mmCIF file of C-alpha atoms in Angstrom:
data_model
loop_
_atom_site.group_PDB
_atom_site.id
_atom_site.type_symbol
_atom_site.label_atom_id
_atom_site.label_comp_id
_atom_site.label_asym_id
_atom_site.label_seq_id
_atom_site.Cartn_x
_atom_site.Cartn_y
_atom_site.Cartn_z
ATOM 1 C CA UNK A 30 6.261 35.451 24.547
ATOM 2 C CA UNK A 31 8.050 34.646 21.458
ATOM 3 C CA UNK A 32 8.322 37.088 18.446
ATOM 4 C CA UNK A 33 6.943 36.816 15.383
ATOM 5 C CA UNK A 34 10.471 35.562 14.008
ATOM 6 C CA UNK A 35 10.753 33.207 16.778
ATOM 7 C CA UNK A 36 7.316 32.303 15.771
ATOM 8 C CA UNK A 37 7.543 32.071 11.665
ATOM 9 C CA UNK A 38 10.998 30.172 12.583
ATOM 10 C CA UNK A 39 8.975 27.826 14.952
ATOM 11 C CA UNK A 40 6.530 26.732 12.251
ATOM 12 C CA UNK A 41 8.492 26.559 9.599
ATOM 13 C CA UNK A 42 10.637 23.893 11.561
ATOM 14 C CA UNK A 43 7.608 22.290 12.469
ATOM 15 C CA UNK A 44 6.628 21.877 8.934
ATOM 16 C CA UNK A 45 9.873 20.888 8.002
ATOM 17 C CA UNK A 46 9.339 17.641 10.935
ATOM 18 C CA UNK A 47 5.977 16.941 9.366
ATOM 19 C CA UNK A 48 7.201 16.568 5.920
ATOM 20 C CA UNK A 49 9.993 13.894 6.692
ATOM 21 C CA UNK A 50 7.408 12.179 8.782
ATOM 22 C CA UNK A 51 5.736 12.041 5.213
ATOM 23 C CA UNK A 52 8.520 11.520 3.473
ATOM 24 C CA UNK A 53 9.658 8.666 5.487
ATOM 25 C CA UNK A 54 6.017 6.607 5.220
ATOM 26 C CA UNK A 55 5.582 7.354 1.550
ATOM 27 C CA UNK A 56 8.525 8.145 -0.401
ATOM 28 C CA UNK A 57 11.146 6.121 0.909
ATOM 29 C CA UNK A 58 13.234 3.399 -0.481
ATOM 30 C CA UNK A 59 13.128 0.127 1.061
ATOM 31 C CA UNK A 60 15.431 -0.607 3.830
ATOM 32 C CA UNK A 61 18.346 -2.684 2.618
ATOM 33 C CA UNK A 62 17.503 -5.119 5.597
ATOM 34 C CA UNK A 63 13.782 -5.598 5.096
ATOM 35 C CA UNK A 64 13.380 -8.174 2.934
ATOM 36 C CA UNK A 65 9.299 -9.392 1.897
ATOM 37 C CA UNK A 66 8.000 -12.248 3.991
ATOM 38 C CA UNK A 67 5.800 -14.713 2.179
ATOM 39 C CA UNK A 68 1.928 -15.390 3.297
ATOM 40 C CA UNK A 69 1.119 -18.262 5.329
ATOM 41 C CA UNK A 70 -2.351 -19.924 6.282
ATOM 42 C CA UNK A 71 -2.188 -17.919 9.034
ATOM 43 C CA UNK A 72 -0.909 -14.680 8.209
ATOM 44 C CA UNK A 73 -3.455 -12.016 8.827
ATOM 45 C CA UNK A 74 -3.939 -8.251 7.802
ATOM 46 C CA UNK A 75 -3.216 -5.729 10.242
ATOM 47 C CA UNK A 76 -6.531 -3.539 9.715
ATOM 48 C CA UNK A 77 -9.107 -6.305 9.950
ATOM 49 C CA UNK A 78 -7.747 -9.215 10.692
ATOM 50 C CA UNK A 79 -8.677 -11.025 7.420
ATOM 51 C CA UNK A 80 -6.444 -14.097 6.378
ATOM 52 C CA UNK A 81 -5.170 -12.830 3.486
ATOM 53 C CA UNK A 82 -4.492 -16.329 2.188
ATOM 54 C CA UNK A 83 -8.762 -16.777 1.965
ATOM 55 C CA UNK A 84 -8.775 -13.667 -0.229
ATOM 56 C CA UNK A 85 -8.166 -12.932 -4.493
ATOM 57 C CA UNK A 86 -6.071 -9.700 -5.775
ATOM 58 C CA UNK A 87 -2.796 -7.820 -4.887
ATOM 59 C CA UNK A 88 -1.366 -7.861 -1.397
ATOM 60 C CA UNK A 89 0.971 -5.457 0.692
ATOM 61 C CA UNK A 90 3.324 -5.593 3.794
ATOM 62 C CA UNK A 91 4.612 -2.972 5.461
ATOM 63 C CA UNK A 92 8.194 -3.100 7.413
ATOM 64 C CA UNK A 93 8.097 -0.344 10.485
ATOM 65 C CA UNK A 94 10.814 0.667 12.245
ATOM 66 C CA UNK A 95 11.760 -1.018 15.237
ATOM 67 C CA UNK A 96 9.701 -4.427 14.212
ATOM 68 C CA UNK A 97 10.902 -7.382 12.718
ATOM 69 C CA UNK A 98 8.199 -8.491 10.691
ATOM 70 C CA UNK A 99 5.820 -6.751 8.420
ATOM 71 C CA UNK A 100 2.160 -5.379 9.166
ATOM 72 C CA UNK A 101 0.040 -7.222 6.706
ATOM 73 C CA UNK A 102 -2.833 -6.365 4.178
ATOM 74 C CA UNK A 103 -5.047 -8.082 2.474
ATOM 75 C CA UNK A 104 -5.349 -5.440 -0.116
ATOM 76 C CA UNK A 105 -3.282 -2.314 -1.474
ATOM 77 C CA UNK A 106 -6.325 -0.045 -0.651
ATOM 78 C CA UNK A 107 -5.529 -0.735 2.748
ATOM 79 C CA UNK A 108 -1.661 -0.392 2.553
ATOM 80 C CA UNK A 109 -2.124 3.027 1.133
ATOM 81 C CA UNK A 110 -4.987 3.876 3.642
ATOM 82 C CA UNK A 111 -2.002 3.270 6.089
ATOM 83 C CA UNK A 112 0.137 5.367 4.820
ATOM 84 C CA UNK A 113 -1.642 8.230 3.728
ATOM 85 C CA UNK A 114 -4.208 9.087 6.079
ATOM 86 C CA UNK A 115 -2.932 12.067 8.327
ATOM 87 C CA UNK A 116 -3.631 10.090 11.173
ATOM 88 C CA UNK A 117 -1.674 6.915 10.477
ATOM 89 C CA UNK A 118 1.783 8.424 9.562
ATOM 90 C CA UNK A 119 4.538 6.803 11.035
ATOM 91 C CA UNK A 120 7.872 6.270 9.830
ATOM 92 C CA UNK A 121 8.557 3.343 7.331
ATOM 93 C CA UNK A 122 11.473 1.191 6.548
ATOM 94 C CA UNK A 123 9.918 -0.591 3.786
ATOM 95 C CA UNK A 124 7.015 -1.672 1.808
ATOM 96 C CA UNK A 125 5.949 -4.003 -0.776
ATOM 97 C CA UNK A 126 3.201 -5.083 -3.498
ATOM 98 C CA UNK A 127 3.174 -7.844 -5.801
ATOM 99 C CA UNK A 128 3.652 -8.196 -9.620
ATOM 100 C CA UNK A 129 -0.477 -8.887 -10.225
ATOM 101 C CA UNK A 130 1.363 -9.683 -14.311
ATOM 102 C CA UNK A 131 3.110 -12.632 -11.945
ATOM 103 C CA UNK A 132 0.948 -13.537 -9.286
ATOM 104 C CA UNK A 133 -2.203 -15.376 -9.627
ATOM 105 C CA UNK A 134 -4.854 -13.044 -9.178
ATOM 106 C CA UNK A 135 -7.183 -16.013 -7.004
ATOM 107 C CA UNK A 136 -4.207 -16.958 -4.686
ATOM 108 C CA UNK A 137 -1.408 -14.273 -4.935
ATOM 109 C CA UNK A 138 1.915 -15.771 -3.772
ATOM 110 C CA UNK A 139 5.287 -14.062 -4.115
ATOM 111 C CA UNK A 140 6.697 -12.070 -6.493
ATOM 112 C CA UNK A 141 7.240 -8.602 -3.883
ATOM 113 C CA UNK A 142 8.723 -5.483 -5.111
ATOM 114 C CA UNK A 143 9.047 -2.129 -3.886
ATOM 115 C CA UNK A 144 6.002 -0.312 -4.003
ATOM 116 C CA UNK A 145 7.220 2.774 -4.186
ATOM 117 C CA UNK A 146 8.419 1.899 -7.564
ATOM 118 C CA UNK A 147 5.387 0.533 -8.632
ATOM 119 C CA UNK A 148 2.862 1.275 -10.953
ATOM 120 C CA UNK A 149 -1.026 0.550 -10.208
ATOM 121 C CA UNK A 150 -4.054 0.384 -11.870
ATOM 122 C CA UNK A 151 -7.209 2.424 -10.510
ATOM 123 C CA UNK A 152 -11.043 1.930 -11.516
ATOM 124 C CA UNK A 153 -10.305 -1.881 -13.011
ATOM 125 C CA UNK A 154 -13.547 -4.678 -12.977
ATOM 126 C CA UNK A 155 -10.941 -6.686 -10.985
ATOM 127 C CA UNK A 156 -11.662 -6.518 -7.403
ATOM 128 C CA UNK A 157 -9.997 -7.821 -4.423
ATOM 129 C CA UNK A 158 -10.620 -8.693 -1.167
ATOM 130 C CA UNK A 159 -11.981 -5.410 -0.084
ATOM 131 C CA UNK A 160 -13.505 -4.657 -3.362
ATOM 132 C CA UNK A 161 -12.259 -2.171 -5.773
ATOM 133 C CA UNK A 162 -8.682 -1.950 -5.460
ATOM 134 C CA UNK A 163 -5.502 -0.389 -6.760
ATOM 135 C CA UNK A 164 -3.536 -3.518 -9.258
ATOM 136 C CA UNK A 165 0.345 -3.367 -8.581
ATOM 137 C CA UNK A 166 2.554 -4.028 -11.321
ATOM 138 C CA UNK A 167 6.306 -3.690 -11.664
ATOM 139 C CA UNK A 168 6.413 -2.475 -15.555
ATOM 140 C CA UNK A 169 4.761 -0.495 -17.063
ATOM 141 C CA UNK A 170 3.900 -2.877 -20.119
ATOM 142 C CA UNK A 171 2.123 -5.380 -17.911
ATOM 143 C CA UNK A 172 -0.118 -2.642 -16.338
ATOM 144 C CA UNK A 173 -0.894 -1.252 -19.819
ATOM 145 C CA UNK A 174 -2.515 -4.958 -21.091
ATOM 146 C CA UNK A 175 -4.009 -5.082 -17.504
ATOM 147 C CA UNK A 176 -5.925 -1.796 -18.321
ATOM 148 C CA UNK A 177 -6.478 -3.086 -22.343
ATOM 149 C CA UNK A 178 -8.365 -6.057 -20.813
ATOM 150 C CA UNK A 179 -9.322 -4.659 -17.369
ATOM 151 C CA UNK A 180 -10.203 -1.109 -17.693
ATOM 152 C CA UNK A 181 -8.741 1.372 -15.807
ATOM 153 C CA UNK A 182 -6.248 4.019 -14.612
ATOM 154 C CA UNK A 183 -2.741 3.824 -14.445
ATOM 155 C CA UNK A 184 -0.760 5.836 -11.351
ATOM 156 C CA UNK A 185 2.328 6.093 -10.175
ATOM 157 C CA UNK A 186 3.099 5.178 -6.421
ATOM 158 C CA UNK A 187 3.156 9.682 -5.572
ATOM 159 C CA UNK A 188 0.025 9.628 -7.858
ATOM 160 C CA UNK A 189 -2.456 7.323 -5.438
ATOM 161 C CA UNK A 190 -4.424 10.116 -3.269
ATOM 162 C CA UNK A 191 -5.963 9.606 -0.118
ATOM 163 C CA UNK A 192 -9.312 9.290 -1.678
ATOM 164 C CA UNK A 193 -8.239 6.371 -3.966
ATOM 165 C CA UNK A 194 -7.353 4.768 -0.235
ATOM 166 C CA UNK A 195 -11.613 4.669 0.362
ATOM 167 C CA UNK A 196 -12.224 1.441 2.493
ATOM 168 C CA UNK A 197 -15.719 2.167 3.367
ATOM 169 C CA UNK A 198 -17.903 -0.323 0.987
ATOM 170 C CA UNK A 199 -15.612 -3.240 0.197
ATOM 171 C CA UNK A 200 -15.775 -5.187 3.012
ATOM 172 C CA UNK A 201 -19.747 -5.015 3.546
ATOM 173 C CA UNK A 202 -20.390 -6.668 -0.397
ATOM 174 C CA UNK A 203 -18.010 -9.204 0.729
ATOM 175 C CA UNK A 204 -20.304 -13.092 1.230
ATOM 176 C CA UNK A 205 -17.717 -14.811 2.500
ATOM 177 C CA UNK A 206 -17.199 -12.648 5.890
#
């Protein structure tokens, strides 16, 4: 039977593990040798298996450790659904958005950054291609004229909460699935 030092010292280490596990899927620089992929025809999103090449708004990959290439998705609802759900935490060597002030919002291509320098814009009329979503931008400026012609809040990457990661309604309004 362990004391209750043994015990407090127990948890507390056991705490300490949980929050690098969060620390590693959400706060964490990209890995110097992850470097974004570009979408194909074919490239598909982890979650649901949508081609995110058939879909409008801002896109995301995740780099985990141990994999070569990124898990996919089609929106950055679902990239932060990943990552901050309790029950998908995993460690993370990278992850990226695109510049929605760069990249056509109808076909995004290119133009990756770290997300987790990234600014986004919450509660917008633009959708994407699970409905509401979360508009990455890498300056500031560009997600301020987003919001002045969009609507909308503007978060940091440690702002976005696990209830702005909602999936539930997107993909049922969607007429093309």
């Amino acid at each position: 039977m362990c004391s209750p030092l043994s015990l407090r010292r127990r948890n507390l280490l056991l705490a300490m593990a949980g929050s690098a596990v969060l620390v590693a899927a959400c706060g964490r620089k990209p890995d110097a040798a992850a470097q974004p992929e570009e979408i194909e025809s074919a490239t598909a999103c982890a979650l649901d298996g949508m081609l995110l090449a058939d879909y409008p708004g801002p896109k995301a990959q995740v780099f985990y450790p141990g994999e070569a290439h990124p898990h996919w998705f089609c929106d950055t609802v679902e990239m932060f659904h990943a990552l901050l759900r309790p029950e998908q935490l995993r460690p993370v060597r990278a992850v990226f958005v695109q510049d929605m002030a760069r990249a056509d919002w109808e076909r995004p291509r290119g133009h990756w950054f770290d997300a987790t320098t990234g600014l986004y814009v919450a509660g917008s009329r633009r959708h994407g291609s699970m409905g509401p979503t979360l508009a990455s931008f890498r300056a500031e400026s560009d997600a301020a004229a987003f919001i002045a012609r969009h609507g909308g809040k503007l978060l940091r990457y440690a702002e976005v909460t696990p209830d702005l990661a909602d999936l539930s309604g997107g993909a049922m309004h969607d007429s093309r699935m």
